[in-house]
CSV table of C-alpha atoms in Angstrom, one decimal:
chain,number,residue,atom,x,y,z
Q,1,MET,CA,17.2,53.2,1.1
Q,2,PRO,CA,16.7,55.2,-2.1
Q,3,PHE,CA,15.2,58.4,-2.0
Q,4,ASP,CA,12.0,59.1,-4.2
Q,5,MET,CA,12.0,63.0,-4.2
Q,6,ARG,CA,8.7,63.1,-6.1
Q,7,ALA,CA,6.9,60.9,-3.6
Q,8,PHE,CA,8.4,62.7,-0.7
Q,9,ALA,CA,7.4,66.1,-1.9
Q,10,ALA,CA,3.8,65.1,-2.9
Q,11,GLU,CA,3.2,63.5,0.6
Q,12,LEU,CA,4.6,66.5,2.4
Q,13,CYS,CA,2.2,68.7,0.4
Q,14,ARG,CA,-0.7,66.5,1.5
Q,15,HIS,CA,0.0,67.6,5.2
Q,16,GLN,CA,-2.2,70.7,5.9
Q,17,SER,CA,0.7,72.2,8.0
Q,18,THR,CA,-0.8,75.6,8.3
Q,19,ALA,CA,0.1,77.7,11.5
Q,20,GLY,CA,0.1,75.6,14.6
Q,21,GLU,CA,-0.6,72.3,12.6
Q,22,GLU,CA,3.0,71.5,11.6
Q,23,ALA,CA,3.5,68.6,14.0
Q,24,ALA,CA,2.2,65.8,11.6
Q,25,ALA,CA,4.3,67.1,8.7
Q,26,ALA,CA,7.5,67.4,11.2
Q,27,ALA,CA,6.8,63.7,12.3
Q,28,PHE,CA,6.6,62.5,8.6
Q,29,VAL,CA,10.0,64.1,7.8
Q,30,ALA,CA,11.7,63.1,10.9
Q,31,GLU,CA,10.6,59.5,10.2
Q,32,ARG,CA,11.8,59.7,6.6
Q,33,LEU,CA,15.1,61.1,7.5
Q,34,ALA,CA,15.6,58.4,10.2
Q,35,ASP,CA,14.8,55.7,7.5
Q,36,LEU,CA,17.6,57.3,5.2
Q,37,GLY,CA,20.1,57.1,7.8
Q,38,PHE,CA,20.2,60.5,9.3
Q,39,GLU,CA,20.6,61.3,13.0
Q,40,THR,CA,17.5,63.1,14.0
Q,41,TYR,CA,16.9,66.0,16.3
Q,42,ALA,CA,13.6,67.8,17.2
Q,43,TRP,CA,12.8,70.8,19.0
Q,44,ASP,CA,9.6,73.0,19.9
Q,45,ALA,CA,9.3,76.8,19.7
Q,46,ASP,CA,10.1,78.1,23.1
Q,47,PRO,CA,8.1,81.2,24.1
Q,48,ALA,CA,10.7,82.1,26.9
Q,49,VAL,CA,13.4,82.1,24.4
Q,50,LEU,CA,11.5,83.9,21.8
Q,51,ALA,CA,10.4,86.6,24.2
Q,52,ASP,CA,14.2,87.9,24.2
Q,53,HIS,CA,14.3,88.0,20.5
Q,54,PRO,CA,13.8,91.5,18.9
Q,55,SER,CA,11.4,90.0,16.3
Q,56,PHE,CA,8.9,88.7,18.7
Q,57,PRO,CA,6.6,90.6,21.3
Q,58,ASP,CA,7.5,90.4,24.9
Q,59,ASP,CA,4.3,89.0,25.8
Q,60,LEU,CA,4.3,86.4,23.1
Q,61,ASP,CA,1.3,84.1,23.5
Q,62,ALA,CA,2.4,80.8,24.6
Q,63,ALA,CA,-0.8,79.1,23.1
Q,64,ALA,CA,0.3,80.5,19.7
Q,65,VAL,CA,3.7,78.8,20.1
Q,66,ASP,CA,2.5,75.4,21.5
Q,67,GLY,CA,3.1,72.3,19.2
Q,68,ARG,CA,5.3,74.3,16.8
Q,69,ARG,CA,7.6,71.3,16.2
Q,70,SER,CA,10.7,71.5,14.0
Q,71,VAL,CA,13.0,68.6,13.0
Q,72,ALA,CA,16.5,68.0,11.5
Q,73,GLY,CA,18.5,65.3,10.1
Q,74,VAL,CA,22.3,65.2,10.4
Q,75,LEU,CA,24.9,63.4,8.2
Q,76,GLU,CA,28.6,63.1,9.1
Q,77,LEU,CA,30.5,62.4,6.0
Q,78,GLY,CA,34.2,61.6,5.4
Q,79,SER,CA,36.4,61.8,8.4
Q,80,ALA,CA,33.4,63.4,10.4
Q,81,GLY,CA,31.6,60.2,9.8
Q,82,ASP,CA,34.5,58.1,11.0
Q,83,ASP,CA,35.0,59.6,14.4
Q,84,GLY,CA,32.3,62.3,14.8
Q,85,GLY,CA,34.5,65.1,13.6
Q,86,ALA,CA,37.9,64.4,15.6
Q,87,SER,CA,40.8,63.9,13.1
Q,88,ASP,CA,43.3,62.3,15.5
Q,89,GLY,CA,41.9,59.0,16.0
Q,90,ASP,CA,40.0,57.2,18.8
Q,91,ASP,CA,42.1,58.8,21.6
Q,92,ALA,CA,41.0,62.4,20.5
Q,93,PRO,CA,39.1,64.5,23.0
Q,94,PRO,CA,35.4,64.6,22.4
Q,95,GLU,CA,34.2,67.3,19.9
Q,96,SER,CA,33.3,70.6,21.4
Q,97,ALA,CA,31.1,73.0,19.8
Q,98,ALA,CA,33.6,75.9,20.5
Q,99,ALA,CA,36.5,74.1,18.5
Q,100,ASP,CA,34.8,72.0,15.9
Q,101,PRO,CA,37.1,71.1,13.0
Q,102,VAL,CA,34.1,69.8,10.8
Q,103,PRO,CA,32.5,72.2,8.3
Q,104,THR,CA,29.0,72.3,9.1
Q,105,LEU,CA,26.3,73.3,6.4
Q,106,VAL,CA,22.7,73.6,7.2
Q,107,LEU,CA,20.1,73.0,4.3
Q,108,ASN,CA,17.0,74.6,5.7
Q,109,GLY,CA,13.2,74.6,4.8
Q,110,HIS,CA,10.0,75.6,6.5
Q,111,LEU,CA,7.2,73.2,7.1
Q,112,ASP,CA,4.3,75.6,7.5
Q,113,VAL,CA,2.2,76.9,4.6
Q,114,VAL,CA,-0.4,79.8,4.5
Q,115,PRO,CA,-4.0,78.9,4.3
Q,116,ALA,CA,-5.6,78.0,1.0
Q,117,GLU,CA,-9.0,79.4,-0.2
Q,118,ALA,CA,-10.3,76.2,-1.9
Q,119,ALA,CA,-13.0,78.0,-3.8
Q,120,GLU,CA,-10.1,79.9,-5.8
Q,121,TRP,CA,-8.3,76.5,-6.6
Q,122,SER,CA,-9.1,74.3,-9.5
Q,123,SER,CA,-8.5,71.2,-7.4
Q,124,ASP,CA,-8.1,70.4,-3.6
Q,125,PRO,CA,-5.0,72.5,-2.4
Q,126,PHE,CA,-3.8,69.6,-0.2
Q,127,GLU,CA,-4.2,66.9,-2.8
Q,128,PRO,CA,-1.1,67.3,-5.1
Q,129,VAL,CA,-1.8,67.3,-8.8
Q,130,TRP,CA,0.9,66.4,-11.5
Q,131,ARG,CA,0.3,68.1,-14.8
Q,132,ASP,CA,2.1,68.7,-18.0
Q,133,ALA,CA,3.1,72.4,-17.9
Q,134,SER,CA,0.9,73.2,-20.9
Q,135,GLU,CA,-2.3,71.9,-19.0
Q,136,ARG,CA,-1.9,74.0,-15.8
Q,137,ASN,CA,-5.7,74.8,-15.7
Q,138,ALA,CA,-6.8,71.3,-17.2
Q,139,ASP,CA,-9.4,69.2,-15.3
Q,140,PRO,CA,-7.7,67.6,-12.2
Q,141,ALA,CA,-9.3,64.4,-13.3
Q,142,ALA,CA,-6.9,64.4,-16.2
Q,143,ALA,CA,-3.9,64.8,-13.9
Q,144,ASP,CA,-0.8,62.6,-14.9
Q,145,GLU,CA,1.6,61.2,-12.3
Q,146,GLY,CA,4.4,61.6,-14.6
Q,147,GLY,CA,3.6,65.2,-15.3
Q,148,ASP,CA,6.4,67.9,-15.2
Q,149,THR,CA,4.6,70.3,-12.8
Q,150,LEU,CA,3.2,69.9,-9.2
Q,151,THR,CA,0.3,71.9,-8.0
Q,152,ALA,CA,-0.4,72.1,-4.3
Q,153,ARG,CA,-0.4,74.5,-1.4
Q,154,GLY,CA,3.4,74.6,-0.5
Q,155,ALA,CA,4.7,73.3,-3.7
Q,156,ALA,CA,6.8,76.3,-4.4
Q,157,ASP,CA,6.8,77.8,-0.9
Q,158,MET,CA,8.6,75.6,-0.1
Q,159,LYS,CA,8.0,72.0,0.5
Q,160,CYS,CA,9.8,71.1,-3.0
Q,161,GLY,CA,12.7,73.1,-1.8
Q,162,LEU,CA,12.9,71.0,1.4
Q,163,ALA,CA,12.7,68.0,-0.7
Q,164,ALA,CA,15.6,69.0,-2.8
Q,165,CYS,CA,17.7,69.8,0.4
Q,166,VAL,CA,17.0,66.1,1.7
Q,167,ALA,CA,17.8,64.8,-1.7
Q,168,ALA,CA,20.9,66.7,-2.2
Q,169,ALA,CA,22.2,65.5,1.2
Q,170,VAL,CA,21.6,62.1,0.2
Q,171,ASP,CA,23.4,62.6,-3.0
Q,172,VAL,CA,26.4,63.9,-1.5
Q,173,ARG,CA,26.6,60.9,1.1
Q,174,ASP,CA,26.4,58.6,-1.8
Q,175,GLY,CA,28.9,60.5,-4.0
Q,176,VAL,CA,31.3,60.4,-0.9
Q,177,ALA,CA,30.7,56.5,-0.6
Q,178,ASP,CA,31.4,55.8,-4.2
Q,179,GLY,CA,34.3,58.3,-4.5
Q,180,ALA,CA,32.4,60.8,-6.9
Q,181,VAL,CA,32.6,63.5,-4.3
Q,182,ASP,CA,35.8,64.5,-3.0
Q,183,LEU,CA,35.8,65.8,0.5
Q,184,PRO,CA,38.7,67.4,2.6
Q,185,PRO,CA,40.3,65.4,5.5
Q,186,SER,CA,38.0,67.3,7.8
Q,187,GLY,CA,34.9,65.8,6.2
Q,188,LEU,CA,31.7,67.5,6.0
Q,189,ARG,CA,28.6,67.7,8.4
Q,190,LEU,CA,25.2,68.3,6.7
Q,191,VAL,CA,22.1,69.3,8.5
Q,192,VAL,CA,18.8,69.1,6.9
Q,193,GLU,CA,16.1,71.3,8.8
Q,194,ALA,CA,12.5,71.3,8.5
Q,195,VAL,CA,11.3,74.2,10.7
Q,196,ALA,CA,7.8,75.5,11.9
Q,197,GLY,CA,6.4,78.8,11.9
Q,198,GLU,CA,8.4,80.7,9.3
Q,199,GLU,CA,5.3,82.4,7.9
Q,200,ASP,CA,4.6,83.7,11.4
Q,201,GLY,CA,8.1,85.0,11.8
Q,202,GLY,CA,10.3,82.0,12.2
Q,203,TYR,CA,9.3,80.4,15.4
Q,204,GLY,CA,11.5,77.3,14.7
Q,205,ALA,CA,14.4,78.9,13.3
Q,206,ALA,CA,14.7,81.6,15.6
Q,207,THR,CA,14.4,79.1,18.6
Q,208,ALA,CA,17.3,77.2,17.0
Q,209,ALA,CA,19.3,80.2,16.6
Q,210,LEU,CA,19.1,81.4,20.2
Q,211,ALA,CA,19.1,78.0,21.7
Q,212,ASN,CA,21.2,75.6,19.5
Q,213,PRO,CA,19.5,72.3,19.5
Q,214,TYR,CA,22.7,70.5,18.2
Q,215,PRO,CA,26.0,69.4,19.9
Q,216,PHE,CA,27.9,71.4,17.4
Q,217,GLU,CA,27.9,74.8,15.9
Q,218,ARG,CA,26.9,75.7,12.4
Q,219,ASP,CA,29.1,77.5,9.9
Q,220,ALA,CA,26.6,78.5,7.2
Q,221,ALA,CA,23.1,77.8,5.8
Q,222,ILE,CA,21.3,77.6,2.5
Q,223,VAL,CA,17.6,78.4,2.9
Q,224,ALA,CA,15.8,76.7,-0.2
Q,225,GLU,CA,13.2,79.5,-0.6
Q,226,PRO,CA,11.8,79.8,-4.2
Q,227,THR,CA,14.4,82.2,-6.0
Q,228,GLU,CA,14.2,80.9,-9.5
Q,229,LEU,CA,17.5,79.2,-8.9
Q,230,ARG,CA,19.3,82.5,-8.2
Q,231,PRO,CA,21.3,83.1,-5.0
Q,232,VAL,CA,19.6,85.9,-2.9
Q,233,VAL,CA,21.9,87.5,-0.4
Q,234,ALA,CA,19.7,90.3,0.9
Q,235,CYS,CA,16.4,90.2,2.4
Q,236,GLU,CA,14.1,93.1,3.3
Q,237,GLY,CA,12.7,93.5,6.6
Q,238,SER,CA,9.3,94.8,7.7
Q,239,LEU,CA,7.8,96.6,10.5
Q,240,MET,CA,4.1,95.5,11.4
Q,241,ALA,CA,2.3,98.4,13.0
Q,242,ARG,CA,-1.3,99.1,13.9
Q,243,ILE,CA,-2.9,102.5,14.1
Q,244,GLU,CA,-6.0,103.5,16.0
Q,245,ILE,CA,-8.1,106.6,15.5
Q,246,ASP,CA,-10.8,108.0,17.5
Q,247,GLY,CA,-13.5,110.4,16.2
Q,248,ARG,CA,-17.1,111.1,17.5
Q,249,SER,CA,-20.2,109.4,16.5
Q,250,ALA,CA,-23.3,111.2,15.4
Q,251,HIS,CA,-26.6,110.3,13.5
Q,252,ALA,CA,-25.9,110.3,9.7
Q,253,ALA,CA,-28.8,112.8,9.4
Q,254,THR,CA,-26.7,115.2,11.3
Q,255,ARG,CA,-23.3,114.2,10.3
Q,256,TRP,CA,-21.7,117.6,10.8
Q,257,ARG,CA,-22.1,116.8,14.7
Q,258,GLY,CA,-19.7,114.1,14.4
Q,259,GLU,CA,-16.0,113.7,13.7
Q,260,ASP,CA,-15.4,111.2,11.0
Q,261,VAL,CA,-12.4,109.0,11.3
Q,262,LEU,CA,-12.1,108.0,7.7
Q,263,PRO,CA,-11.0,111.5,6.3
Q,264,ARG,CA,-8.3,111.3,9.1
Q,265,PHE,CA,-7.2,107.9,8.1
Q,266,GLU,CA,-7.1,108.9,4.4
Q,267,ALA,CA,-4.7,111.6,5.5
Q,268,VAL,CA,-2.5,109.2,7.3
Q,269,ARG,CA,-2.5,106.6,4.5
Q,270,GLU,CA,-1.6,109.4,1.9
Q,271,ALA,CA,1.1,110.6,4.2
Q,272,PHE,CA,2.6,107.1,4.5
Q,273,ALA,CA,2.3,106.7,0.7
Q,274,ASP,CA,4.4,109.9,0.0
Q,275,LEU,CA,6.9,108.7,2.5
Q,276,GLU,CA,7.0,105.3,0.6
Q,277,THR,CA,7.9,107.3,-2.5
Q,278,GLU,CA,10.5,109.4,-0.8
Q,279,ARG,CA,12.2,106.4,0.7
Q,280,GLY,CA,12.2,104.7,-2.7
Q,281,GLU,CA,14.3,107.6,-3.8
Q,282,SER,CA,16.5,108.4,-0.7
Q,283,VAL,CA,17.3,104.8,0.6
Q,284,SER,CA,19.4,103.1,-2.0
Q,285,HIS,CA,20.8,99.6,-2.1
Q,286,PRO,CA,22.8,98.1,-5.1
Q,287,LEU,CA,20.7,94.9,-5.3
Q,288,TYR,CA,17.2,96.7,-5.1
Q,289,GLY,CA,17.5,99.1,-8.1
Q,290,SER,CA,15.3,96.9,-10.3
Q,291,PHE,CA,12.3,97.1,-8.1
Q,292,ALA,CA,9.6,99.5,-8.9
Q,293,VAL,CA,8.8,99.8,-5.2
Q,294,PRO,CA,11.9,98.8,-3.1
Q,295,TRP,CA,10.5,99.5,0.3
Q,296,PRO,CA,6.6,98.8,0.0
Q,297,VAL,CA,4.1,100.1,2.4
Q,298,VAL,CA,0.8,98.3,2.5
Q,299,CYS,CA,-2.3,98.7,4.6
Q,300,GLY,CA,-3.5,95.2,4.7
Q,301,ARG,CA,-6.7,95.8,6.9
Q,302,VAL,CA,-9.0,98.4,7.9
Q,303,GLU,CA,-11.8,98.3,10.2
Q,304,ALA,CA,-14.0,101.3,11.0
Q,305,GLY,CA,-17.4,102.4,12.3
Q,306,SER,CA,-20.1,100.4,13.8
Q,307,TRP,CA,-23.3,101.1,11.9
Q,308,ALA,CA,-24.2,102.2,8.4
Q,309,SER,CA,-26.3,105.3,9.7
Q,310,THR,CA,-23.6,106.5,12.2
Q,311,VAL,CA,-20.6,108.6,11.6
Q,312,PRO,CA,-17.7,106.3,12.1
Q,313,ALA,CA,-16.0,107.2,15.5
Q,314,THR,CA,-13.3,104.3,15.6
Q,315,LEU,CA,-10.9,102.9,13.3
Q,316,GLU,CA,-8.2,100.3,13.4
Q,317,ALA,CA,-5.8,99.7,10.6
Q,318,GLU,CA,-2.7,97.6,10.1
Q,319,PHE,CA,0.4,98.3,8.0
Q,320,ARG,CA,3.3,96.3,6.8
Q,321,ILE,CA,6.1,98.7,6.0
Q,322,GLY,CA,9.4,97.7,4.3
Q,323,VAL,CA,12.6,97.9,5.9
Q,324,ALA,CA,15.8,98.0,3.8
Q,325,PRO,CA,19.0,96.1,4.5
Q,326,GLY,CA,21.2,98.2,6.5
Q,327,GLU,CA,18.3,99.8,8.5
Q,328,THR,CA,16.6,98.7,11.6
Q,329,VAL,CA,12.9,98.2,12.2
Q,330,ALA,CA,13.2,100.9,15.1
Q,331,GLU,CA,14.7,103.6,12.6
Q,332,VAL,CA,11.9,103.0,10.2
Q,333,GLU,CA,9.2,103.1,12.9
Q,334,ALA,CA,10.6,106.4,14.1
Q,335,ALA,CA,10.4,107.8,10.5
Q,336,PHE,CA,6.7,106.8,10.2
Q,337,ARG,CA,5.9,108.2,13.5
Q,338,GLU,CA,7.3,111.4,12.6
Q,339,ARG,CA,5.2,111.5,9.4
Q,340,LEU,CA,2.3,110.6,11.6
Q,341,ASP,CA,3.1,113.6,13.9
Q,342,ASP,CA,2.9,115.9,10.8
Q,343,VAL,CA,-0.7,114.6,10.0
Q,344,VAL,CA,-1.7,115.1,13.6
Q,345,ASP,CA,-0.3,118.7,13.8
Q,346,ALA,CA,-2.3,119.6,10.8
Q,347,ASP,CA,-5.7,118.4,12.3
Q,348,PRO,CA,-7.1,120.2,15.5
Q,349,TRP,CA,-9.3,117.1,16.3
Q,350,LEU,CA,-6.3,114.8,16.0
Q,351,ARG,CA,-4.1,117.0,18.2
Q,352,ASP,CA,-6.6,116.8,21.0
Q,353,HIS,CA,-7.4,113.1,20.3
Q,354,PRO,CA,-4.1,111.7,19.1
Q,355,PRO,CA,-3.8,108.4,17.2
Q,356,ARG,CA,-2.2,105.4,18.8
Q,357,PHE,CA,0.4,103.8,16.5
Q,358,GLU,CA,2.2,100.6,17.9
Q,359,ARG,CA,3.7,97.4,16.8
Q,360,PHE,CA,2.0,94.3,16.6
Q,361,SER,CA,2.8,90.6,15.8
Q,362,VAL,CA,6.2,89.8,14.7
Q,363,GLN,CA,8.8,92.1,13.2
Q,364,PHE,CA,11.2,91.2,10.4
Q,365,GLU,CA,14.6,92.6,10.8
Q,366,PRO,CA,16.3,92.7,7.3
Q,367,ALA,CA,19.4,90.6,6.7
Q,368,GLU,CA,22.2,90.7,4.4
Q,369,VAL,CA,25.5,88.6,3.6
Q,370,ALA,CA,28.4,89.7,1.5
Q,371,VAL,CA,28.3,88.4,-2.1
Q,372,ASP,CA,31.9,86.9,-1.6
Q,373,GLU,CA,30.7,84.8,1.5
Q,374,PRO,CA,32.0,81.3,1.0
Q,375,VAL,CA,28.4,79.8,1.1
Q,376,VAL,CA,27.5,82.3,-1.6
Q,377,GLU,CA,30.4,81.3,-3.7
Q,378,ALA,CA,29.7,77.7,-3.1
Q,379,VAL,CA,26.1,78.1,-4.4
Q,380,ARG,CA,27.5,79.9,-7.6
Q,381,ALA,CA,29.9,77.2,-8.1
Q,382,GLY,CA,27.2,74.6,-7.6
Q,383,LEU,CA,25.3,76.1,-10.5
Q,384,VAL,CA,28.1,76.2,-12.8
Q,385,ALA,CA,29.0,72.5,-11.9
Q,386,THR,CA,25.5,71.4,-12.7
Q,387,GLY,CA,25.2,73.3,-16.1
Q,388,LEU,CA,23.4,76.3,-14.8
Q,389,PRO,CA,24.4,79.8,-15.5
Q,390,ASP,CA,26.4,81.7,-13.0
Q,391,VAL,CA,24.2,84.7,-12.1
Q,392,GLU,CA,24.9,87.5,-9.7
Q,393,PRO,CA,23.2,87.5,-6.3
Q,394,ARG,CA,20.3,89.7,-5.7
Q,395,GLY,CA,18.0,91.0,-3.2
Q,396,ALA,CA,14.4,90.2,-2.3
Q,397,THR,CA,11.6,92.4,-1.0
Q,398,TYR,CA,10.5,89.7,1.4
Q,399,GLY,CA,11.7,88.3,4.6
Q,400,ALA,CA,12.8,84.8,5.4
Q,401,ASP,CA,14.4,82.5,8.0
Q,402,SER,CA,17.9,83.5,6.8
Q,403,ARG,CA,17.7,86.5,9.0
Q,404,HIS,CA,17.8,84.4,12.2
Q,405,PHE,CA,20.9,82.5,11.0
Q,406,VAL,CA,22.6,85.8,10.0
Q,407,ALA,CA,21.7,87.4,13.5
Q,408,ALA,CA,23.4,84.3,15.2
Q,409,GLY,CA,26.5,84.9,13.1
Q,410,ILE,CA,25.8,82.1,10.6
Q,411,PRO,CA,26.0,83.4,7.1
Q,412,ALA,CA,22.9,82.2,5.1
Q,413,VAL,CA,21.9,82.5,1.4
Q,414,LEU,CA,18.6,81.9,-0.1
Q,415,PHE,CA,18.6,79.6,-3.0
Q,416,GLY,CA,15.9,77.3,-4.3
Q,417,PRO,CA,13.5,76.2,-6.9
Q,418,GLY,CA,10.2,77.8,-7.9
Q,419,THR,CA,9.3,81.5,-8.0
Q,420,ILE,CA,8.0,83.7,-5.2
Q,421,ASP,CA,5.2,84.8,-7.8
Q,422,GLU,CA,3.5,81.3,-7.0
Q,423,ALA,CA,3.8,81.6,-3.1
Q,424,HIS,CA,0.4,82.1,-1.4
Q,425,TYR,CA,-1.3,82.1,-4.8
Q,426,PRO,CA,-4.2,80.0,-6.0
Q,427,ASP,CA,-3.2,76.8,-7.9
Q,428,GLU,CA,0.4,77.2,-6.5
Q,429,THR,CA,2.6,75.4,-8.9
Q,430,ILE,CA,6.3,74.5,-9.3
Q,431,ALA,CA,8.1,73.1,-12.5
Q,432,TRP,CA,9.6,69.7,-11.3
Q,433,GLU,CA,12.7,70.3,-13.5
Q,434,GLU,CA,13.7,73.3,-11.2
Q,435,VAL,CA,13.4,71.0,-8.1
Q,436,VAL,CA,15.8,68.4,-9.8
Q,437,ARG,CA,18.2,71.2,-10.7
Q,438,ALA,CA,18.1,72.7,-7.3
Q,439,ARG,CA,18.9,69.2,-5.9
Q,440,ASP,CA,21.9,69.0,-8.1
Q,441,ALA,CA,23.0,72.4,-7.4
Q,442,ILE,CA,22.7,72.3,-3.7
Q,443,ALA,CA,24.6,68.9,-3.6
Q,444,ALA,CA,27.6,70.4,-5.8
Q,445,ALA,CA,27.5,73.7,-3.5
Q,446,ALA,CA,27.8,71.4,-0.4
Q,447,GLY,CA,30.9,69.8,-1.7
Q,448,ARG,CA,32.4,73.0,-2.7
Q,449,PHE,CA,31.7,74.6,0.6
Q,450,ALA,CA,33.5,71.8,2.4
Q,451,ARG,CA,36.6,72.2,0.3
Q,452,ASP,CA,36.7,76.0,0.6
Q,453,TYR,CA,36.2,75.8,4.4
Q,454,ALA,CA,39.1,73.5,4.7
Q,455,ALA,CA,41.2,75.5,2.5
């Protein structure tokens, strides 16, 4: 069956696969993979498994995990397709995960998307719109099905990347069949994954890393996040931390009788901003020198007080704190706790009423692979083979599911179409030519990886 990448990407973008709503999109992908001749697999995020993972809280809410389905399709190519990976004929012993001669490459994308504020969009976020690049803000009624950009929630992050992975796998299979792709005698196994819950910390990828859903091991992965067709080998981590400060309420007319939490919070926020600046100068990494703020600290939510004419006596704020590759979340948490202690020591009220500073939600450990890792070199070779420039790998100030592969001993590189600037953005748009180029480069990288693995 021929694969229409445009139609697949557009239909996938129609699925409103926000957190907890991935099941329909997973079913669509699984059905299409089966139609294309992939052997399909499926798994659900497992709270019992994730509770043992350092990224997730020990008391992970099972309701938040329920129904978070991930799916995958597998192609066995070359000798792998002839006999399931055994190279000595029908009498060979069954393949074992511990001694698998077949190079196995995962092409990974996530199904979930962040919510879209429809009022900020020029069209329905979940009704894909094709336009010419010069008409991005044009009336949706003037859309052109042959347009060279696609606008929809998830177009860049990262349903078109997933579409490129499916198409690349099909292209490699077709190339092997017609002799255009030369595989080593061991063959190649390609796994196309569509996982749930990446935006929430990687429910699907982490479950697969800890409880392998396949009867074989995985040797490397390409995660098709929007990287502008550049390999990304280092991803920043993040500490998600909540601070609670107690004051004392009083009538606004006699505010001097109260203890206002807001100046105390401002002192904390200023101290954390100073530490962000200090860390930017003292924590170095060769791939992060170009970032104005390599390890960002953002207070994304603040809630204080109870009434306009009452001195605010309670405050809760939530921070996202960057963690550099080579650091751990625990180390960075300790540094910010120490800086908070300095603020507390300088304030008599806080000394007697110390703030509470605790992790919440999911933590992102940083991840990094060597620039000479075979899968990284395969991606760079794929760029060259398809006429794209060979570019030096770089780092990213965001986290991704690659960290779950790396933690499981599976080297992973980010590489895909689109830009992170479009992710989570109104009128999220991707240039279709980049998707086509990503498809070609990933296909070329897969063949190169198989040959390098055999060598």
